[in-house]
Coordinates of C-alpha atoms in Angstrom, one line a residue:
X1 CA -107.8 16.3 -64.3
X2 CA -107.6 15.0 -67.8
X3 CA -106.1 12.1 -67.3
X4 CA -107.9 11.2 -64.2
X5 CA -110.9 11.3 -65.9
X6 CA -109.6 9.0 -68.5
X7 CA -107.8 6.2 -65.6
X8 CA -111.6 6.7 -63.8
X9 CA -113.6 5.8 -67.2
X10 CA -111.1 2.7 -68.0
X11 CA -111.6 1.7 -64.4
X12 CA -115.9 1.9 -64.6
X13 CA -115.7 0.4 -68.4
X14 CA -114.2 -2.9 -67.5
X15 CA -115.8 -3.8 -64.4
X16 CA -119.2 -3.3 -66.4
X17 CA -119.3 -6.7 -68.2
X18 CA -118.8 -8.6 -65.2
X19 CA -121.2 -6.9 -62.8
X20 CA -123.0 -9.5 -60.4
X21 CA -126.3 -9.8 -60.7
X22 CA -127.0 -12.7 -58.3
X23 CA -126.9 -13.4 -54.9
X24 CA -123.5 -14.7 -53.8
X25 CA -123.3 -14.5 -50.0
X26 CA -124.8 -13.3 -46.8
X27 CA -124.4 -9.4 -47.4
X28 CA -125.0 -9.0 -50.8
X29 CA -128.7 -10.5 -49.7
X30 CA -129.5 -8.2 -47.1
X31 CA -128.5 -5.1 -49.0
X32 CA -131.1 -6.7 -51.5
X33 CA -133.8 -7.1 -49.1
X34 CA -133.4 -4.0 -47.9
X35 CA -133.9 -2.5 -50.8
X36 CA -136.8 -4.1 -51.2
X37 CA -138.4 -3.2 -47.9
X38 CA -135.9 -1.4 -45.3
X39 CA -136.3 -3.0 -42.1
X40 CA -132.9 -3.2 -39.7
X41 CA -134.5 -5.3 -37.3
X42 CA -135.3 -8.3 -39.5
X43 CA -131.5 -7.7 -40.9
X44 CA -132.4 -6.0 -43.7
X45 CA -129.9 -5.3 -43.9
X46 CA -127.9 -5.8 -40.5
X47 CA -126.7 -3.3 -38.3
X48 CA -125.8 -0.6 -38.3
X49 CA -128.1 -0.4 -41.3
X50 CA -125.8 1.3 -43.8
X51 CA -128.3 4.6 -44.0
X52 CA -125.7 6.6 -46.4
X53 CA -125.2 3.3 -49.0
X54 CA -128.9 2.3 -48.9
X55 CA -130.3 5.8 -49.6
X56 CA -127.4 5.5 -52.6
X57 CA -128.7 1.9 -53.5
X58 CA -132.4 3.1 -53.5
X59 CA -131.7 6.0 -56.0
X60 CA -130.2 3.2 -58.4
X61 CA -133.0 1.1 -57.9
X62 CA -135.3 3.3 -59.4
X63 CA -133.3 2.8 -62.6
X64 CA -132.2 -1.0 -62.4
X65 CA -134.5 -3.1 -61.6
X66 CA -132.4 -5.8 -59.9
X67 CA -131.1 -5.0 -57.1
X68 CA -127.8 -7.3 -56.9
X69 CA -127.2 -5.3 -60.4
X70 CA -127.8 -2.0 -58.9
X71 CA -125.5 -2.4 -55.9
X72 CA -122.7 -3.8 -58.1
X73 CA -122.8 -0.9 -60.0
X74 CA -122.8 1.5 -57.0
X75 CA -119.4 -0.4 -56.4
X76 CA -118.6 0.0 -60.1
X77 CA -119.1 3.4 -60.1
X78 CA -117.0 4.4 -56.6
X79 CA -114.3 2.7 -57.8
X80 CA -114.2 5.1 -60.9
X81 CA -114.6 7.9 -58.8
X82 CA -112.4 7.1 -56.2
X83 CA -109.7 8.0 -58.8
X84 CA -110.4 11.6 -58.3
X85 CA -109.5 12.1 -54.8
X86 CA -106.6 9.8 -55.0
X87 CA -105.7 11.3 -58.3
X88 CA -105.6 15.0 -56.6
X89 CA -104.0 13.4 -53.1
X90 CA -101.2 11.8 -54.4
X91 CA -100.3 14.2 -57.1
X92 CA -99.8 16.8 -54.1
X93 CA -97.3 14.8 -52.1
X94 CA -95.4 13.1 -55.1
X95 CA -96.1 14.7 -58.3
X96 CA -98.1 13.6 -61.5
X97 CA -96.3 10.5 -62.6
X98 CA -96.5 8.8 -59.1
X99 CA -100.2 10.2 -59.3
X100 CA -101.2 8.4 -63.0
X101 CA -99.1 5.2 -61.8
X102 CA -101.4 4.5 -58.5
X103 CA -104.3 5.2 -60.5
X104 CA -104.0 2.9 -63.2
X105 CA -102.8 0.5 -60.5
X106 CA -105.6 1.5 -58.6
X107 CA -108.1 0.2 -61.2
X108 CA -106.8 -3.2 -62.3
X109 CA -105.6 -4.4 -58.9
X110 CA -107.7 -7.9 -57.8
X111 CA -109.0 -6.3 -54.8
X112 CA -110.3 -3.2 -56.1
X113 CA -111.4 -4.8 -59.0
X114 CA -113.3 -7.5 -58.0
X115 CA -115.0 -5.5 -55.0
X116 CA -115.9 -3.3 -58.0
X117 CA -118.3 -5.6 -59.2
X118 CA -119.4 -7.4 -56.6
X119 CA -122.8 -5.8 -54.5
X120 CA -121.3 -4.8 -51.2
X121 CA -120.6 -1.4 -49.8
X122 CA -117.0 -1.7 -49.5
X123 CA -116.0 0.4 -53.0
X124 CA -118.6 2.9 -51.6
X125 CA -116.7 3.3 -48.3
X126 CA -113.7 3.5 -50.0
X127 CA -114.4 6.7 -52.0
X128 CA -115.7 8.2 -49.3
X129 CA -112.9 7.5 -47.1
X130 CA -110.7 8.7 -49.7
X131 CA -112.2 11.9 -50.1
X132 CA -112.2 12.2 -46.0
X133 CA -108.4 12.3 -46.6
X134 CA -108.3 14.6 -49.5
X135 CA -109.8 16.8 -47.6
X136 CA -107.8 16.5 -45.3
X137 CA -104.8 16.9 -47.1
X138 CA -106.4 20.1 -48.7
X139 CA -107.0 21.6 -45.2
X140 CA -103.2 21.3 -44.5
X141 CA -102.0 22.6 -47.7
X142 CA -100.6 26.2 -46.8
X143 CA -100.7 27.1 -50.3
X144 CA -104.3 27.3 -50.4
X145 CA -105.8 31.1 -48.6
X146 CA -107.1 30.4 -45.4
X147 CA -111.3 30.1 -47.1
X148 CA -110.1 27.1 -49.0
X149 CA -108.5 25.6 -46.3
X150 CA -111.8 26.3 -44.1
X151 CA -114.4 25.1 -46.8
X152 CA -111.7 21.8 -47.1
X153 CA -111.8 21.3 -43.5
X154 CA -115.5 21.7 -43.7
X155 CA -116.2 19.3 -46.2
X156 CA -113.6 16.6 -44.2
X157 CA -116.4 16.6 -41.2
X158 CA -119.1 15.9 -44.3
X159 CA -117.0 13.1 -45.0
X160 CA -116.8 11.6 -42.1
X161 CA -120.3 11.6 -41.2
X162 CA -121.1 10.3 -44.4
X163 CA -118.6 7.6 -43.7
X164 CA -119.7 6.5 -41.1
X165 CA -123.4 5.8 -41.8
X166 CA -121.7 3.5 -44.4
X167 CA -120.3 1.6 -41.8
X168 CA -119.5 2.1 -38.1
X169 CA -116.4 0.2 -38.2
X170 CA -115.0 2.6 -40.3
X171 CA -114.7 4.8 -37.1
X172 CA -110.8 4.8 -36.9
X173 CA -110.8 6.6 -40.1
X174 CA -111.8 9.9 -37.5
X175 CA -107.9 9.9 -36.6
X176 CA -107.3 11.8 -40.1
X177 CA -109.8 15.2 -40.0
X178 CA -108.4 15.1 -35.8
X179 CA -105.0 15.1 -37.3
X180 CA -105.9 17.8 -40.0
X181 CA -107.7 19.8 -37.3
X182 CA -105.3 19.8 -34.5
X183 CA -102.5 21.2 -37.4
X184 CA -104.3 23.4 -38.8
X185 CA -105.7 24.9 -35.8
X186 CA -102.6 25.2 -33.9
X187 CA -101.3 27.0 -37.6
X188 CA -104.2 29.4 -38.2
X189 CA -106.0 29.9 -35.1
X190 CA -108.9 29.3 -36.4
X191 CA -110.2 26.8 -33.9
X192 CA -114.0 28.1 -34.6
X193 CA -113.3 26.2 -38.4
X194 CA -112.5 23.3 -36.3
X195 CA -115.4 23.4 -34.4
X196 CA -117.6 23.7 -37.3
X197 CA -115.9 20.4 -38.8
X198 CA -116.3 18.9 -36.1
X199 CA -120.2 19.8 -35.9
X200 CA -120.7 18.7 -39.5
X201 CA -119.9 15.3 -38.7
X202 CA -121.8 14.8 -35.5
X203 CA -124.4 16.3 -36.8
X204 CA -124.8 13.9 -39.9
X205 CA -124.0 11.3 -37.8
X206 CA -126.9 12.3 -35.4
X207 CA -129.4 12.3 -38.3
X208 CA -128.5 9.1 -39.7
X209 CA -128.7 7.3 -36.1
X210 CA -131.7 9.0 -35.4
X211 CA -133.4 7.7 -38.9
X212 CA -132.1 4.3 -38.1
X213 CA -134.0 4.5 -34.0
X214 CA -137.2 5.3 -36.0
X215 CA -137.1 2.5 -38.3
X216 CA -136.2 0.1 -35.0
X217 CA -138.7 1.8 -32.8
X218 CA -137.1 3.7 -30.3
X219 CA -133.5 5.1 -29.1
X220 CA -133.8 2.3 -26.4
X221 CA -134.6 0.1 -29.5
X222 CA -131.5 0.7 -31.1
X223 CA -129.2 0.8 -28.5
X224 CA -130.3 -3.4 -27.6
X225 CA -129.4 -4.1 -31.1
X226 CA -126.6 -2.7 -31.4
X227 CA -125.3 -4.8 -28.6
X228 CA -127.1 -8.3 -29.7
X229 CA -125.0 -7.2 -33.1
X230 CA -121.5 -6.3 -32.0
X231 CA -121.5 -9.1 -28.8
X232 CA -122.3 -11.7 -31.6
X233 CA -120.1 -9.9 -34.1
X234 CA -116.9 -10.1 -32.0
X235 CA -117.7 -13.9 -30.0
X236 CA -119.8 -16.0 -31.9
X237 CA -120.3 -15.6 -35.3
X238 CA -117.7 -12.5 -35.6
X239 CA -114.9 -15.5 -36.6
X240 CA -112.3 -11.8 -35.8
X241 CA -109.3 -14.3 -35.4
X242 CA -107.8 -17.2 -37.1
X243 CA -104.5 -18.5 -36.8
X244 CA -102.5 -20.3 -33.9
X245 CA -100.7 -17.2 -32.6
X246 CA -100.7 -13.7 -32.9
X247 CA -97.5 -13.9 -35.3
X248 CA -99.4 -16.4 -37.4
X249 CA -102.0 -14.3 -38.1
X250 CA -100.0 -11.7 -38.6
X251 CA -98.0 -13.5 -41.4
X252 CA -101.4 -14.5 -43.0
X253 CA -102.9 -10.9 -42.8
X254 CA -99.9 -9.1 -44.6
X255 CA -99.3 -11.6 -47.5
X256 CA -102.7 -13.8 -48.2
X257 CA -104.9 -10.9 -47.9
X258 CA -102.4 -7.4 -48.6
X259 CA -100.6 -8.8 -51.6
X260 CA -101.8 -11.9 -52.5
X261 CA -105.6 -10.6 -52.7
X262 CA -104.7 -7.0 -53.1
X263 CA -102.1 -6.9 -55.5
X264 CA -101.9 -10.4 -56.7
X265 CA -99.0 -11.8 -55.3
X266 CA -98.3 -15.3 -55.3
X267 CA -100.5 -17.8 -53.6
X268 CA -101.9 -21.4 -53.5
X269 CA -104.8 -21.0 -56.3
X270 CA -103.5 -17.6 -57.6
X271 CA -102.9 -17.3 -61.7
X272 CA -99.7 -18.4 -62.7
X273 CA -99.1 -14.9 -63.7
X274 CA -98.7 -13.8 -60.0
X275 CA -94.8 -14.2 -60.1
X276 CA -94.9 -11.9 -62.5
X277 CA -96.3 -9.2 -60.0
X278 CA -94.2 -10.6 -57.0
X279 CA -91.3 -10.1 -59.1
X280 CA -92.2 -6.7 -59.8
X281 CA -92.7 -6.4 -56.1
X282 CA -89.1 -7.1 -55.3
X283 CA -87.9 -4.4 -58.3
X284 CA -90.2 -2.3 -56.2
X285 CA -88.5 -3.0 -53.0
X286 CA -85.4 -2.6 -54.7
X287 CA -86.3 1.0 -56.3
X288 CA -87.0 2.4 -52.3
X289 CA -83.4 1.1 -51.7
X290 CA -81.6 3.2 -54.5
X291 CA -83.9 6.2 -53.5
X292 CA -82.8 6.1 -50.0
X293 CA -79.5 6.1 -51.2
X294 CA -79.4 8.9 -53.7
X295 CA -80.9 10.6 -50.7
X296 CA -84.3 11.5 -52.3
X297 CA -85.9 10.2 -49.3
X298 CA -87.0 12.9 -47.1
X299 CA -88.6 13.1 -44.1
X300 CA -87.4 16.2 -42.0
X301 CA -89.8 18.9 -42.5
X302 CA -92.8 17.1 -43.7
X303 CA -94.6 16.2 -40.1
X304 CA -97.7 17.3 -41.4
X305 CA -97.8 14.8 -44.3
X306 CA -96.1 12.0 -42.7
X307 CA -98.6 12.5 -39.8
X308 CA -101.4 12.8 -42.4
X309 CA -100.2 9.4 -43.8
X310 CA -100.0 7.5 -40.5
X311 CA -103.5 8.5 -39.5
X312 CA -104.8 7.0 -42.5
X313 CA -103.2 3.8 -42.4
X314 CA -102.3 3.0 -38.7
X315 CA -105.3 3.3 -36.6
X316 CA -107.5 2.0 -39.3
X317 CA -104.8 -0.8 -40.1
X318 CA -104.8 -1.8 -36.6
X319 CA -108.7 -1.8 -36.2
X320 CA -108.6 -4.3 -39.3
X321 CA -106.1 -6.5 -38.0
X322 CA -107.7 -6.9 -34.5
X323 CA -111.3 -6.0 -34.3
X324 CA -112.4 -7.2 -38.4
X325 CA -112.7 -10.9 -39.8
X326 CA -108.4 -11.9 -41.3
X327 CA -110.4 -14.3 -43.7
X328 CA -112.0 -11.7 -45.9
X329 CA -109.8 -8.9 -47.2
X330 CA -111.9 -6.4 -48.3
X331 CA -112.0 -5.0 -44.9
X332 CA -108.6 -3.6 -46.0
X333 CA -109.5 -1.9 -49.5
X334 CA -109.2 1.5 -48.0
X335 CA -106.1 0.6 -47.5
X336 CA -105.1 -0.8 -50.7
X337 CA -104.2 2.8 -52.2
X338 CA -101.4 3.6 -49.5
X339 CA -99.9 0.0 -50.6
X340 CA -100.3 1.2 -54.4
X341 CA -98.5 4.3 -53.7
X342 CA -95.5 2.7 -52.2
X343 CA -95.2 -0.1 -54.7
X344 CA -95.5 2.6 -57.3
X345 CA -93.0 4.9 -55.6
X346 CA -90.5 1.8 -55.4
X347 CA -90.9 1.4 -59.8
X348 CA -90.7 4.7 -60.4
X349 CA -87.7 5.3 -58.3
X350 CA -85.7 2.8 -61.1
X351 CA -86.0 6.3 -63.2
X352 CA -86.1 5.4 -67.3
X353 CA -87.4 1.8 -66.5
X354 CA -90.1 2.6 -64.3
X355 CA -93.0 4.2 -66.7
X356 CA -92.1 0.4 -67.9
X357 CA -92.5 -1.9 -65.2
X358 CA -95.5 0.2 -63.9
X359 CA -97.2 -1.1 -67.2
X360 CA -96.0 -4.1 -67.0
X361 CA -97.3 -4.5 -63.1
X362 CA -100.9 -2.8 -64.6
X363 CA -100.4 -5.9 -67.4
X364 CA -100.2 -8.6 -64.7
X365 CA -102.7 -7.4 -62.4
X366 CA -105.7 -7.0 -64.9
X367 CA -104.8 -10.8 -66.5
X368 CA -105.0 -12.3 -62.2
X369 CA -108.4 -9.4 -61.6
X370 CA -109.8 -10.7 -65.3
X371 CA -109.7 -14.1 -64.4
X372 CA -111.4 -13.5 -61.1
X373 CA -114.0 -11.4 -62.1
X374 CA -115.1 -13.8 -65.3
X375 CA -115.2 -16.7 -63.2
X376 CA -117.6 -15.0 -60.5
X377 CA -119.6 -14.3 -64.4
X378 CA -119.6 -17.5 -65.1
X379 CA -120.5 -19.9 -61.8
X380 CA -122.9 -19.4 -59.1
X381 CA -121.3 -19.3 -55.6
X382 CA -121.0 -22.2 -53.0
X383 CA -124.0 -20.6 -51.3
X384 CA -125.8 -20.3 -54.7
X385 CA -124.9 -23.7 -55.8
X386 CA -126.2 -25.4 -52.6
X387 CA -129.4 -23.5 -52.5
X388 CA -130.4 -24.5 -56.2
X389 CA -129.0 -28.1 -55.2
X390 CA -131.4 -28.4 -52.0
X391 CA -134.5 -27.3 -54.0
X392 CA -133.7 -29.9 -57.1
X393 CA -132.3 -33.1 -55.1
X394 CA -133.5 -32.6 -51.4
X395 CA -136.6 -34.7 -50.4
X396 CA -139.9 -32.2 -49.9
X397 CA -139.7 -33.3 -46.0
X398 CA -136.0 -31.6 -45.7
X399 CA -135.0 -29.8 -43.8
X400 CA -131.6 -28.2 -43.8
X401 CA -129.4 -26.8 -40.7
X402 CA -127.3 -23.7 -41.7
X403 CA -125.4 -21.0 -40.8
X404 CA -124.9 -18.1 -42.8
X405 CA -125.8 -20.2 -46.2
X406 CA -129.4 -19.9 -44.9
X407 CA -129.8 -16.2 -46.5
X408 CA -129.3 -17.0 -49.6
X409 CA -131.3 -20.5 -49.8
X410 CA -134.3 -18.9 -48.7
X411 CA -133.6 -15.7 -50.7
X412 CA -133.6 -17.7 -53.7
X413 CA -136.2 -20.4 -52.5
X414 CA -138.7 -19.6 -50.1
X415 CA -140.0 -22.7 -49.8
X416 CA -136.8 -24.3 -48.6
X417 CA -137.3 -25.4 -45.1
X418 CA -134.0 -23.8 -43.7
X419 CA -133.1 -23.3 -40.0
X420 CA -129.9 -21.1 -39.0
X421 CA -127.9 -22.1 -35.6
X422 CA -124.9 -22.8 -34.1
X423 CA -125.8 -24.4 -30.9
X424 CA -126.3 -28.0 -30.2
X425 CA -128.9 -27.6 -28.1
X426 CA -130.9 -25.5 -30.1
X427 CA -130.3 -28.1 -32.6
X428 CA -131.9 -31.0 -30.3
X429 CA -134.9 -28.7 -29.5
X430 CA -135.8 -28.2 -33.5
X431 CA -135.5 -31.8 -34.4
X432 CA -137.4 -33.0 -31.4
X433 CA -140.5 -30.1 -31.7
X434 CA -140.9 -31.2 -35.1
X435 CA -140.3 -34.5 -34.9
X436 CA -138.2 -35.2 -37.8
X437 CA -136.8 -38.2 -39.1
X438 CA -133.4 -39.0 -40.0
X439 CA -134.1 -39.1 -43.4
X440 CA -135.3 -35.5 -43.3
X441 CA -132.3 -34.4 -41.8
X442 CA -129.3 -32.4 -43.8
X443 CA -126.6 -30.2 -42.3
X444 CA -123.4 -28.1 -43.5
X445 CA -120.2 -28.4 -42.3
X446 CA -120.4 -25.0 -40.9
X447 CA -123.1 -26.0 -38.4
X448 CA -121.5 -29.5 -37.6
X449 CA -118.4 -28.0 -36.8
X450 CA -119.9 -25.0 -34.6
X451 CA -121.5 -28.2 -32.5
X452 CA -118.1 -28.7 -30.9
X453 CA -119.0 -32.3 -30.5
X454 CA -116.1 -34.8 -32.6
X455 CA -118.7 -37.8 -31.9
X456 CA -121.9 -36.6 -33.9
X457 CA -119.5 -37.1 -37.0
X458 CA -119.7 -41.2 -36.8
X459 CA -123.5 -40.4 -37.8
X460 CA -123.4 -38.6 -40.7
X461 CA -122.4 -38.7 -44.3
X462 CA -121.3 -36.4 -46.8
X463 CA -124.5 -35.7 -49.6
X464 CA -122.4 -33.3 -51.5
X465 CA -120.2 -30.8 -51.9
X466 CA -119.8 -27.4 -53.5
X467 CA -116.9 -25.0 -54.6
X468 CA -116.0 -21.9 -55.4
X469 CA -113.3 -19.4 -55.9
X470 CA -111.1 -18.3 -52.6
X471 CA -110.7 -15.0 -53.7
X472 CA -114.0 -14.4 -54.8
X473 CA -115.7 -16.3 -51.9
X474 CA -113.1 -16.1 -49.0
X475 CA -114.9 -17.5 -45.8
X476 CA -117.6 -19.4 -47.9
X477 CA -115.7 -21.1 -50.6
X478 CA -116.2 -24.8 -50.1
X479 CA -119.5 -25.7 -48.4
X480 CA -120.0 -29.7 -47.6
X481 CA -123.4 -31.1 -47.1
X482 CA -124.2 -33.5 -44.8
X483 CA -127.4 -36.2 -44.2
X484 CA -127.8 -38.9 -41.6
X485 CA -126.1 -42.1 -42.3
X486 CA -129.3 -44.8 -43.6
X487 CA -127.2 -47.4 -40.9
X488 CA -127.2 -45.0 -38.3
X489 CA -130.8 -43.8 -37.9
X490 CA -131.8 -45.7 -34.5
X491 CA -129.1 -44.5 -32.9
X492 CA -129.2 -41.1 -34.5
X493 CA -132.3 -41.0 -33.0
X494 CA -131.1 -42.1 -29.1
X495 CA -128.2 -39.1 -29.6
X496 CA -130.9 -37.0 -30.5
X497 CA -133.5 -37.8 -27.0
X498 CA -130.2 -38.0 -24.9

C-alpha cells in the first residue's frame, strides 16, 4: 500500500502544473455550464447528463472557483487514485513487481496523462470502472471467508451503478460483476449475495435516472431525449466510423489511438522520442516469447481470472471499436491498464533487465505526455483560437455557421452571432430570414463539408485558419474559416434564392 500511495502522489503532483483551465472543446463546455446551472435539456451538459461526475464536479466547485479548473482536477485526482485499485488488482494475479511497473506506467503514459488534466469525465470513469473490477476480482478470490467475498460483491453492484451515471456507454463494463456473479454463485451458493449486487446497481441506477426525468420534466421527457441524443449520436453527428473498410479502421484503431496515443508509439507528429517506446515495445513482445517458452505461461486452471480478464477488455473493447467515435481515443482509457499490464509483463519477463527497461519505458513516456500536456499550457485550442479570432477580426454584422465550434465561441463570447447546423437547407432558410449579405457571411470547414454540395466551394474563400495539437485536440485540430468570395457575391446570392 506503501508504494501505491507513493506511484498515486507522483501521478496527482505532475499533472497539477498543467491543469486546463480554459475551454478547449465541445464537452469540456457543457460540463462547465452545467455546473453553473444544471439543465440536461439545454445540453448542459448533454445526455445522459453525467449525474455521478456532476454531483462530483459541484462539490469541487464550491472550493475552485473556475470550473474548467475544478473538472481538470477531478480528472487529476482519479487518475491518482485509480492507482489503488489497479495497484491491489494486479498485484493479485502477478505479484508486486508487475503491480509497481503498471503503476508507474500507468501515471506517465500520454493517454492517461493528458486526460488527467484535461476537464472531461473520462479519468473519472476510469477509476470507477477500475474499482468495478477490483471488486470483482476480490469476490472471486477464494482466499478471502465467504463475508469478504459478499461485502466485495456488494460493493461491485455500487460500482456499477455509480459507473454508469458517469456515462451510459460504459454499459458493457456490466459483463465483469455478471462474470464475478455467475462464479461465485455457482462456487458458494450464495445466489441471495448475487441478488443483492445485482439490486445495488439497479437501484443506484434507478435513482440517478429518476433525478435526471425530474430535471427534464417527466419519464416521458426523458425517454424523447434520449432518442433525439443516441439517433444523432450514432448517424449524424455521432462521426462512429472512419476509414474505407472495416480492416482500415481496424488498423487505425489498434496503432493511432492504442499505442500511438496510449503508450506513445510512433506516429506522424509524435516526439521523436516515440521510437524509443516502440522499441521497447518490441523487447516487450520479445519478453512474452521467452516466457512462453520457459513455460511460465499458464493458463490451465485459472478460468476464473482469464474469464475475469476477457470481460473487462472484450465486450467493452468491442463497444469502443463499433459503437464509440475511432478519432478520439479516450474512449479507450479504461482500457489502457490491460495494455500496461501486458507491455509490463513482456519487460519484466527479460528477468535482471526488466526493472531497467520498465524505467526506461516510464523515461520515454513522461518526455512524449510532458510535451503534450505543456503545449495544451501554453496555446489555446483550434476552437479557442477561432472564437477569440471572430470577436477581434470579424465585422459586427457576422455571422458565423458552425458545428460543434459554436460552444465554445459563444461560451467565450456571447455576443458572437453563431448558428450551429449541418444541413443545407437549414442553411438557406437562416440566410434568407435574416437577410444577410455576403459580406456577413463566414463558415467552417466542418459545416461546408457536412453540405455535401462540391459546387458551393467555387464561392468561397479561405479567411483563416487555426491549429492545434492531434493528440490533444483529435477531431478538432485544424479548423479552416471560410467567407464569401468579394467576386462572387451576385451569384452567391442567386445559389442562395435557388
Amino acid at each position: 500500500m506503501k508504494r501505491a500511495a507513493v506511484i498515486a502522489l507522483l501521478t496527482l503532483c505532475i499533472r497539477l502544473p498543467f491543469l486546463a483551465d480554459g475551454p478547449g472543446g465541445w464537452d469540456d463546455v457543457d460540463f462547465a455550464l452545467g455546473m453553473q446551472q444544471y439543465d440536461l435539456a439545454a445540453m448542459q451538459p448533454h445526455f445522459p447528463g453525467y449525474p455521478v461526475y456532476m454531483f462530483v464536479a459541484f462539490l469541487f466547485g464550491r472550493f475552485i472557483e473556475n470550473p474548467f479548473l475544478a473538472l481538470s482536477a477531478i480528472s487529476a485526482l482519479a487518475a491518482a487514485l485509480v492507482v489503488f485499485p489497479l495497484h491491489r488488482t494486479v498485484r493479485a494475479y502477478s505479484g508486486l513487481r508487475t503491480a509497481d511497473a503498471v503503476a508507474l506506467l500507468w501515471s506517465v503514459a500520454p493517454l492517461s496523462f493528458v486526460l488527467g488534466t484535461q476537464p472531461l469525465s473520462d479519468s473519472f470513469g476510469t477509476l470507477l470502472s477500475v474499482l468495478l473490477v477490483a471488486s470483482s476480482a476480490r469476490a472471486l478470490d477464494a482466499r478471502l471467508d465467504e463475508r469478504r467475498r459478499a461485502m466485495a460483491l456488494l460493493m461491485s453492484g455500487v460500482w456499477l451503478g455509480l459507473l454508469y451515471g458517469v456515462r451510459v456507454s460504459y454499459l458493457a463494463f456490466g459483463a465483469v460483476p455478471l462474470w464475478a456473479g455467475w462464479m461465485y454463485g455457482r462456487e458458494t451458493r450464495r445466489w441471495s449475495d448475487v441478488g443483492f449486487a445485482v439490486l445495488c446497481a439497479v437501484l443506484i441506477s434507478f435513482f440517478w435516472s429518476y433525478a435526471m426525468a425530474i430535471n427534464v420534466g417527466s419519464v416521458n421527457g426523458l425517454l424523447k431525449l434520449a432518442l433525439a441524443f443516441t439517433g444523432g449520436h450514432f448517424s449524424d453527428w455521432g462521426g462512429t466510423y472512419t476509414g474505407g473498410s472495416l480492416g482500415e479502421r481496424l488498423v487505425y484503431w489498434i496503432f493511432r489511438q492504442w499505442f500511438a496515443a496510449g503508450l506513445g508509439t510512433p506516429w506522424p507528429g509524435q516526439h521523436w522520442i516515440s521510437w524509443g517506446i516502440g522499441l521497447l515495445l518490441m523487447l516487450s513482445i520479445g519478453g512474452w516469447r521467452l516466457a512462453r517458452k520457459r513455460g511460465e505461461i499458464r493458463v490451465s486452471g485459472r478460468i476464473r481470472e482469464l474469464g475475469l480478464l476477457f470481460m473487462w477488455v472484450v465486450p467493452y473493447g468491442l463497444w469502443a471499436f463499433f459503437a464509440q467515435n475511432a478519432d478520439k481515443p479516450r474512449h479507450i482509457l479504461p482500457l489502457l491498464i490491460p495494455l500496461l499490464w501486458a507491455v509490463a509483463s513482456g519487460l519484466l519477463a527479460l528477468r535482471r533487465s526488466g526493472p531497467l527497461m520498465i524505467g526506461m519505458l516510464a523515461c520515454c513516456m513522461f518526455i512524449v505526455s510532458w510535451t503534450q500536456v505543456d503545449e495544451q499550457r501554453r496555446t489555446p485550442s483550434p476552437m479557442a483560437q477561432l472564437a477569440d479570432y471572430a470577436a477581434s477580426h470579424l465585422p459586427a454584422s457576422a455571422v458565423v455557421y458552425t458545428y460543434e465550434e459554436e460552444r465554445v465561441m459563444r461560451y467565450k463570447y456571447p455576443a458572437l452571432e453563431t448558428v450551429r447546423l449541418r444541413k443545407w437547407e437549414d442553411f438557406q432558410t437562416s440566410i434568407l430570414s435574416r437577410h444577410l449579405q455576403a459580406e456577413s457571411v463566414f463558415m467552417t470547414e466542418n459545416v461546408l463539408e457536412g453540405f455535401g454540395r462540391p459546387e458551393i466551394w467555387r464561392y468561397v474563400r479561405e479567411r483563416a485558419r487555426f491549429n492545434g495539437n492531434p493528440w490533444l485536440y483529435p477531431t478538432y485540430h485544424e479548423i479552416v474559416l471560410y467567407e464569401v468570395r468579394p467576386e462572387q457575391k451576385e451569384a452567391w446570392q442567386r445559389l442562395m434564392q435557388n
